[in-house]
mmCIF file with all atom_site columns, C-alpha atoms in Angstrom:
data_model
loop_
_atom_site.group_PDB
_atom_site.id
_atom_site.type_symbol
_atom_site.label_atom_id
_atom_site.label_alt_id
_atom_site.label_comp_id
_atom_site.label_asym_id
_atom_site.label_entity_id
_atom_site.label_seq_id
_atom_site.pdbx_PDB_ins_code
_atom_site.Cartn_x
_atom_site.Cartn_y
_atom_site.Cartn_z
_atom_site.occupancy
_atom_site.B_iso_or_equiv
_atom_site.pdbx_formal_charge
_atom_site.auth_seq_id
_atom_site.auth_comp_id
_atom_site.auth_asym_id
_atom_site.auth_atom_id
_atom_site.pdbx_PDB_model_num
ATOM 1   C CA . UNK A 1 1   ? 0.000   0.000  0.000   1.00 62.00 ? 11  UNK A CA 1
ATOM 2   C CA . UNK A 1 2   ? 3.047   2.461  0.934   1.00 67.00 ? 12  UNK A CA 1
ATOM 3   C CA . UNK A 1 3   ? 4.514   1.542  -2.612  1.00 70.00 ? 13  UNK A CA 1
ATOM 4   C CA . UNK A 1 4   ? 1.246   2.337  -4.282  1.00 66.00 ? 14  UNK A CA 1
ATOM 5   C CA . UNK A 1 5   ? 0.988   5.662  -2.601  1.00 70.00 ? 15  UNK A CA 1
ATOM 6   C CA . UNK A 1 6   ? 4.731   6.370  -3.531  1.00 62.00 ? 16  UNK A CA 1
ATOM 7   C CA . UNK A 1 7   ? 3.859   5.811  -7.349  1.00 60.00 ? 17  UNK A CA 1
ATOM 8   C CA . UNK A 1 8   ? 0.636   7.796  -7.720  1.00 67.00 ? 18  UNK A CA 1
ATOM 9   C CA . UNK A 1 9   ? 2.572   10.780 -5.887  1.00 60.00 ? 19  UNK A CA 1
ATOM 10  C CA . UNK A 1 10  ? 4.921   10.610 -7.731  1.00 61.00 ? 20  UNK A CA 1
ATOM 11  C CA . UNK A 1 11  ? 2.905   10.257 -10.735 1.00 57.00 ? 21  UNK A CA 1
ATOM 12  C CA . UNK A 1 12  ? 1.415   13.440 -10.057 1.00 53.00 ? 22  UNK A CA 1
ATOM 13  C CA . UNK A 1 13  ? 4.071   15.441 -9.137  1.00 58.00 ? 23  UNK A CA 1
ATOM 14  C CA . UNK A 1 14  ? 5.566   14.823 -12.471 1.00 55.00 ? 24  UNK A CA 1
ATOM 15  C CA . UNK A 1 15  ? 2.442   15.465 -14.096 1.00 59.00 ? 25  UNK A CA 1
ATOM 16  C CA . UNK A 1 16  ? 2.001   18.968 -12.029 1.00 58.00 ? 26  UNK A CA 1
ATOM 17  C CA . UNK A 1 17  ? 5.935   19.345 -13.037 1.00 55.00 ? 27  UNK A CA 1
ATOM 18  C CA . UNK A 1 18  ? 5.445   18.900 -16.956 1.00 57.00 ? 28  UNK A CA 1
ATOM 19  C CA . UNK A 1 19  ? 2.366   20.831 -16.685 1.00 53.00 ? 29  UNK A CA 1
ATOM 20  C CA . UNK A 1 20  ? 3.976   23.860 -15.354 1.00 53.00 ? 30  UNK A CA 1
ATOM 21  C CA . UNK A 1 21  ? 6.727   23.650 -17.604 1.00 51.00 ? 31  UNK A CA 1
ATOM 22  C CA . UNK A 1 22  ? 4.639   23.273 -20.619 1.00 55.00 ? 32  UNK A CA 1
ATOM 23  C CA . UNK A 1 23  ? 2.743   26.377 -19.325 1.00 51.00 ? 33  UNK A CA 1
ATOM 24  C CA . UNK A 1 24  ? 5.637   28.878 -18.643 1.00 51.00 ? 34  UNK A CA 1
ATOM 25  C CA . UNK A 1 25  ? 7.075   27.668 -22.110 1.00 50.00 ? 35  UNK A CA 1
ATOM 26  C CA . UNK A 1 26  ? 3.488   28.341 -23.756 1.00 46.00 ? 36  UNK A CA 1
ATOM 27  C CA . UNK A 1 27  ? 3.308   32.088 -21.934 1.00 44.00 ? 37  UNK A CA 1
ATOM 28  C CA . UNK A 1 28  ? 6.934   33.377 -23.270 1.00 44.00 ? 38  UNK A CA 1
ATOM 29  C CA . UNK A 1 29  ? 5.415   32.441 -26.569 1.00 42.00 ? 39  UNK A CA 1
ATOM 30  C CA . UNK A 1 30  ? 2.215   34.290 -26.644 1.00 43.00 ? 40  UNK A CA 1
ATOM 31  C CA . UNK A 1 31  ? 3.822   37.398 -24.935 1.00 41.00 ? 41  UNK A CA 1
ATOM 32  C CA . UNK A 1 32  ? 6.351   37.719 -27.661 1.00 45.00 ? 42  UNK A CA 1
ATOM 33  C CA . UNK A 1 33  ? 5.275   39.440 -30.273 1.00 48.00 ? 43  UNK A CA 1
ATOM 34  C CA . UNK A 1 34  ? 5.700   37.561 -33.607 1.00 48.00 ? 44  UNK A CA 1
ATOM 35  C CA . UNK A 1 35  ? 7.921   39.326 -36.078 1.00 49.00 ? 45  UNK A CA 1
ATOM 36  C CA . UNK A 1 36  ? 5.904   40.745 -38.758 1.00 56.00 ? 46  UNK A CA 1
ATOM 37  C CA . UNK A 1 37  ? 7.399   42.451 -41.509 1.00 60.00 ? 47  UNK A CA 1
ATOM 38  C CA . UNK A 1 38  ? 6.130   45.797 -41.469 1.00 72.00 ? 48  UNK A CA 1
ATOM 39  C CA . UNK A 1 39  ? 5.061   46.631 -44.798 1.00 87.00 ? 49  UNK A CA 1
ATOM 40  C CA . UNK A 1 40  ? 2.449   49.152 -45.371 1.00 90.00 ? 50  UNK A CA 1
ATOM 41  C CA . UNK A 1 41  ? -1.022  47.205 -43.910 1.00 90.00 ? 51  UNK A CA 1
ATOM 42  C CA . UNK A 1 42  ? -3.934  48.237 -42.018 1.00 89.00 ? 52  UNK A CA 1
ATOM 43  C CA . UNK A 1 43  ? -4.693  47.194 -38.169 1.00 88.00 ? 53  UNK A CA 1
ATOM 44  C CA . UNK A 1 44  ? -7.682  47.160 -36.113 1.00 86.00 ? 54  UNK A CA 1
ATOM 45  C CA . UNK A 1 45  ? -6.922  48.407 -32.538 1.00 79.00 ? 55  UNK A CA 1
ATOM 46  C CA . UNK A 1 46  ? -8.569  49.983 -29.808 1.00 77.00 ? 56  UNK A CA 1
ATOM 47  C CA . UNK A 1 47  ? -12.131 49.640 -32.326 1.00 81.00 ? 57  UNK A CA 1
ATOM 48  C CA . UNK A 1 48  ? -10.150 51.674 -35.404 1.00 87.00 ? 58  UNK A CA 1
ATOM 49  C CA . UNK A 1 49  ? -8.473  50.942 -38.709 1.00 90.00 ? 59  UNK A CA 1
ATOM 50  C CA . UNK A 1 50  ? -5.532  52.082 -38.565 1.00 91.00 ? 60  UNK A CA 1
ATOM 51  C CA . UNK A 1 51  ? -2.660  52.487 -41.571 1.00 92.00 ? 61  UNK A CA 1
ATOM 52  C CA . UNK A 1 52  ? 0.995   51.675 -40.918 1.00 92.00 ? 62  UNK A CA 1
ATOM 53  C CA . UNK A 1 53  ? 2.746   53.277 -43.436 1.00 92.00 ? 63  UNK A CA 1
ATOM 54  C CA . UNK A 1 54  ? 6.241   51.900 -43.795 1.00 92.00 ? 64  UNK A CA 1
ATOM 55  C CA . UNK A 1 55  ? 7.754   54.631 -45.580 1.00 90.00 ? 65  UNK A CA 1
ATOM 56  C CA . UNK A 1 56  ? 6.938   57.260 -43.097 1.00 92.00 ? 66  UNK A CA 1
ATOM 57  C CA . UNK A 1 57  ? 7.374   54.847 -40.330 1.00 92.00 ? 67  UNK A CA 1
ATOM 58  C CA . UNK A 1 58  ? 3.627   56.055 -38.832 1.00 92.00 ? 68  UNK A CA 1
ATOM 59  C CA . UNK A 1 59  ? 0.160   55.197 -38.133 1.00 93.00 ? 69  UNK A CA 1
ATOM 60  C CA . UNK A 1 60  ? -2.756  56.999 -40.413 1.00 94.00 ? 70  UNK A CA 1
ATOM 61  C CA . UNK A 1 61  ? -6.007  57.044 -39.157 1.00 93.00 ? 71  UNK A CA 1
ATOM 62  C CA . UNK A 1 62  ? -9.751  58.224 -41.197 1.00 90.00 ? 72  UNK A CA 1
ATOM 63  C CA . UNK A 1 63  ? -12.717 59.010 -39.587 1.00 87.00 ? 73  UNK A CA 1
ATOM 64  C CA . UNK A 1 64  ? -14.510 58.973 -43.094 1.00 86.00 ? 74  UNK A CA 1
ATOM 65  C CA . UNK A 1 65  ? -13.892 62.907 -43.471 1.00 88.00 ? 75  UNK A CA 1
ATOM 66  C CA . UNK A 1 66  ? -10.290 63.759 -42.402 1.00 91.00 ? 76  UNK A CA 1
ATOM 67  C CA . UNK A 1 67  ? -6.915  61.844 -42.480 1.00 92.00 ? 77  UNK A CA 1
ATOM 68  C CA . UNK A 1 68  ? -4.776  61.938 -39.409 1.00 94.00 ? 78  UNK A CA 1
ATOM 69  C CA . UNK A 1 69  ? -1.729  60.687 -37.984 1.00 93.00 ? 79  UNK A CA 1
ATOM 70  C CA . UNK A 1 70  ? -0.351  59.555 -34.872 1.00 91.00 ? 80  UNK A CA 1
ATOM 71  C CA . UNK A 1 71  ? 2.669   61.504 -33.064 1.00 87.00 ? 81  UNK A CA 1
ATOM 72  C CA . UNK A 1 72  ? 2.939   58.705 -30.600 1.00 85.00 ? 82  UNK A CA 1
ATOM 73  C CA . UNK A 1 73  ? 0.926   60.905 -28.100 1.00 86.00 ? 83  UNK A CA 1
ATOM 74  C CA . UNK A 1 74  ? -2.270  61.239 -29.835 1.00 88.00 ? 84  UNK A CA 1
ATOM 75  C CA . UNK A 1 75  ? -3.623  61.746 -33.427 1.00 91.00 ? 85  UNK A CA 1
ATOM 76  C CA . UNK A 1 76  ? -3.035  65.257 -35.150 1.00 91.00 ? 86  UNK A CA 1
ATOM 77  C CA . UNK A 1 77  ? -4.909  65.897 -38.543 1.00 92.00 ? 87  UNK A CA 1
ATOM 78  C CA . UNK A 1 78  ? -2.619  65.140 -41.354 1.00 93.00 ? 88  UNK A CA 1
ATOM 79  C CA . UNK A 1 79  ? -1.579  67.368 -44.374 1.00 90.00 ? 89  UNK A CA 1
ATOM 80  C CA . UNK A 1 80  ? -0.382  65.115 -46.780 1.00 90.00 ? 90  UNK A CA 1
ATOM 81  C CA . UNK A 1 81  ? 3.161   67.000 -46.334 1.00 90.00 ? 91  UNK A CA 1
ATOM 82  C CA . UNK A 1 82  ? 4.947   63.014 -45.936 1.00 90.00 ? 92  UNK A CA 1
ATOM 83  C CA . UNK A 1 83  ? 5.207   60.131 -48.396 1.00 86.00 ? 93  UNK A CA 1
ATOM 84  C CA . UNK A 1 84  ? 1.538   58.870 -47.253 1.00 89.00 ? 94  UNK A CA 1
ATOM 85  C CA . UNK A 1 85  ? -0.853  59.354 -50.226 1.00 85.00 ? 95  UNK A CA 1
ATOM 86  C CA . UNK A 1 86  ? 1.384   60.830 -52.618 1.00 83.00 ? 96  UNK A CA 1
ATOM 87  C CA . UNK A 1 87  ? 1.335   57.573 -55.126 1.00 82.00 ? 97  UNK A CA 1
ATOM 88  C CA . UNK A 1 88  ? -2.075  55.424 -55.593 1.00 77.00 ? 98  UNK A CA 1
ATOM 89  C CA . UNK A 1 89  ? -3.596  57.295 -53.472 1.00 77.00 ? 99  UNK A CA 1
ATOM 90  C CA . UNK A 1 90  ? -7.265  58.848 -55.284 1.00 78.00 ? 100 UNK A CA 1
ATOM 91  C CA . UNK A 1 91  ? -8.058  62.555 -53.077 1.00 74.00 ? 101 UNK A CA 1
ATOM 92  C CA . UNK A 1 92  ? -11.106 62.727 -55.136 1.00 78.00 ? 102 UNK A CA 1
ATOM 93  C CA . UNK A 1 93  ? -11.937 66.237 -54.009 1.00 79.00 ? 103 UNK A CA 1
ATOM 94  C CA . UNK A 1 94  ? -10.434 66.180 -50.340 1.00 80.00 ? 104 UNK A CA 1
ATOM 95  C CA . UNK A 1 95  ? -8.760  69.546 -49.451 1.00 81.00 ? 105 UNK A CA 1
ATOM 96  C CA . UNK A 1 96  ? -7.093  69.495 -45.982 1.00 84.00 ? 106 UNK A CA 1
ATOM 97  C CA . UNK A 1 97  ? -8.944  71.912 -43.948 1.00 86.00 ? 107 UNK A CA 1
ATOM 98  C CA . UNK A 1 98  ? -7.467  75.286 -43.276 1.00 87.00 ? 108 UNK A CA 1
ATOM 99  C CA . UNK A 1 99  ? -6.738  76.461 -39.510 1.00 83.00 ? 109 UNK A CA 1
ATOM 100 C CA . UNK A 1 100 ? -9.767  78.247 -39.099 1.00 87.00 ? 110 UNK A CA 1
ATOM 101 C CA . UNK A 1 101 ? -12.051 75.301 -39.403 1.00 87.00 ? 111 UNK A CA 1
ATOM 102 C CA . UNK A 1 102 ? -13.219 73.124 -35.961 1.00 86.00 ? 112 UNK A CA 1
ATOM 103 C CA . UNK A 1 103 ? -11.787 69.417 -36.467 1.00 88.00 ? 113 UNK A CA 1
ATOM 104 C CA . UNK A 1 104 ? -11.930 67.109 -33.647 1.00 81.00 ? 114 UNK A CA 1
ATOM 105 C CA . UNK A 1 105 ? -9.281  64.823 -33.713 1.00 82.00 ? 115 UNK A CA 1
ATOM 106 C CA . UNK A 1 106 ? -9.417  61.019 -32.364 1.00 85.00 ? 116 UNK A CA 1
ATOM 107 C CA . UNK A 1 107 ? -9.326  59.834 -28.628 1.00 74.00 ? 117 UNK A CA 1
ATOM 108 C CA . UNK A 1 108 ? -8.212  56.009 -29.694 1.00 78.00 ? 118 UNK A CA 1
ATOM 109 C CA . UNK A 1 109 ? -5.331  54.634 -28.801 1.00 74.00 ? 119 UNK A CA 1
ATOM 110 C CA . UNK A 1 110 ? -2.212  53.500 -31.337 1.00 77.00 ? 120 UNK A CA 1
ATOM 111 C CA . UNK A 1 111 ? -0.957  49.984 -31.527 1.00 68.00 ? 121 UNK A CA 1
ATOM 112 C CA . UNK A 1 112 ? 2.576   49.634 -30.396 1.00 64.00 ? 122 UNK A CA 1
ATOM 113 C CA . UNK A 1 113 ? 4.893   47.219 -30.885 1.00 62.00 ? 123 UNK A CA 1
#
């Protein structure tokens, strides 16, 4: 009977063991971030499609009436002064507003890496 109880303990201790390991190893996985190569592509964070544009090296947002893009502290309305939307990009009749004129810019957050 002593034998028996020294073989299902032990049984479970190694199965407790290889579970814990197979855990930790499992975590370090998800938490890294898999390498992605960042070509321009568009990501949905925080509820918003955003635009990583690789030549600029920034996030674009639309709300459906203004372009903006992110500073890495918020969104700021965007003036099509960098390389975003200079090739295959239609403006149709989109002029950027001028200073005078009320925008309010995004609240969401930006996806870091």
């Amino acid at each position: 009977m002593r034998n028996a109880k020294f073989w299902i303990l032990s049984v479970c201790f190694a199965t407790a063991l290889t579970g814990t390991a197979f855990l930790a190893g499992s975590s370090n996985s998800i938490s890294a971030e898999p390498r992605e190569d960042l070509k321009d592509h568009w990501r949905n964070h925080d509820g918003h499609w955003s635009y990583w544009n690789e030549a600029d090296k920034q996030w674009y947002y639309t709300d459906g009436v203004h372009w903006f893009f992110s500073t890495g502290k918020g969104w700021e309305l965007y003036r099509f002064d960098k390389k975003f939307g200079h090739e295959g990009f239609e403006h149709g009749t989109y002029k950027v507003p001028t200073p005078e004129v009320k925008v309010v810019v995004p609240r969401h957050e930006v996806w870091h890496r």
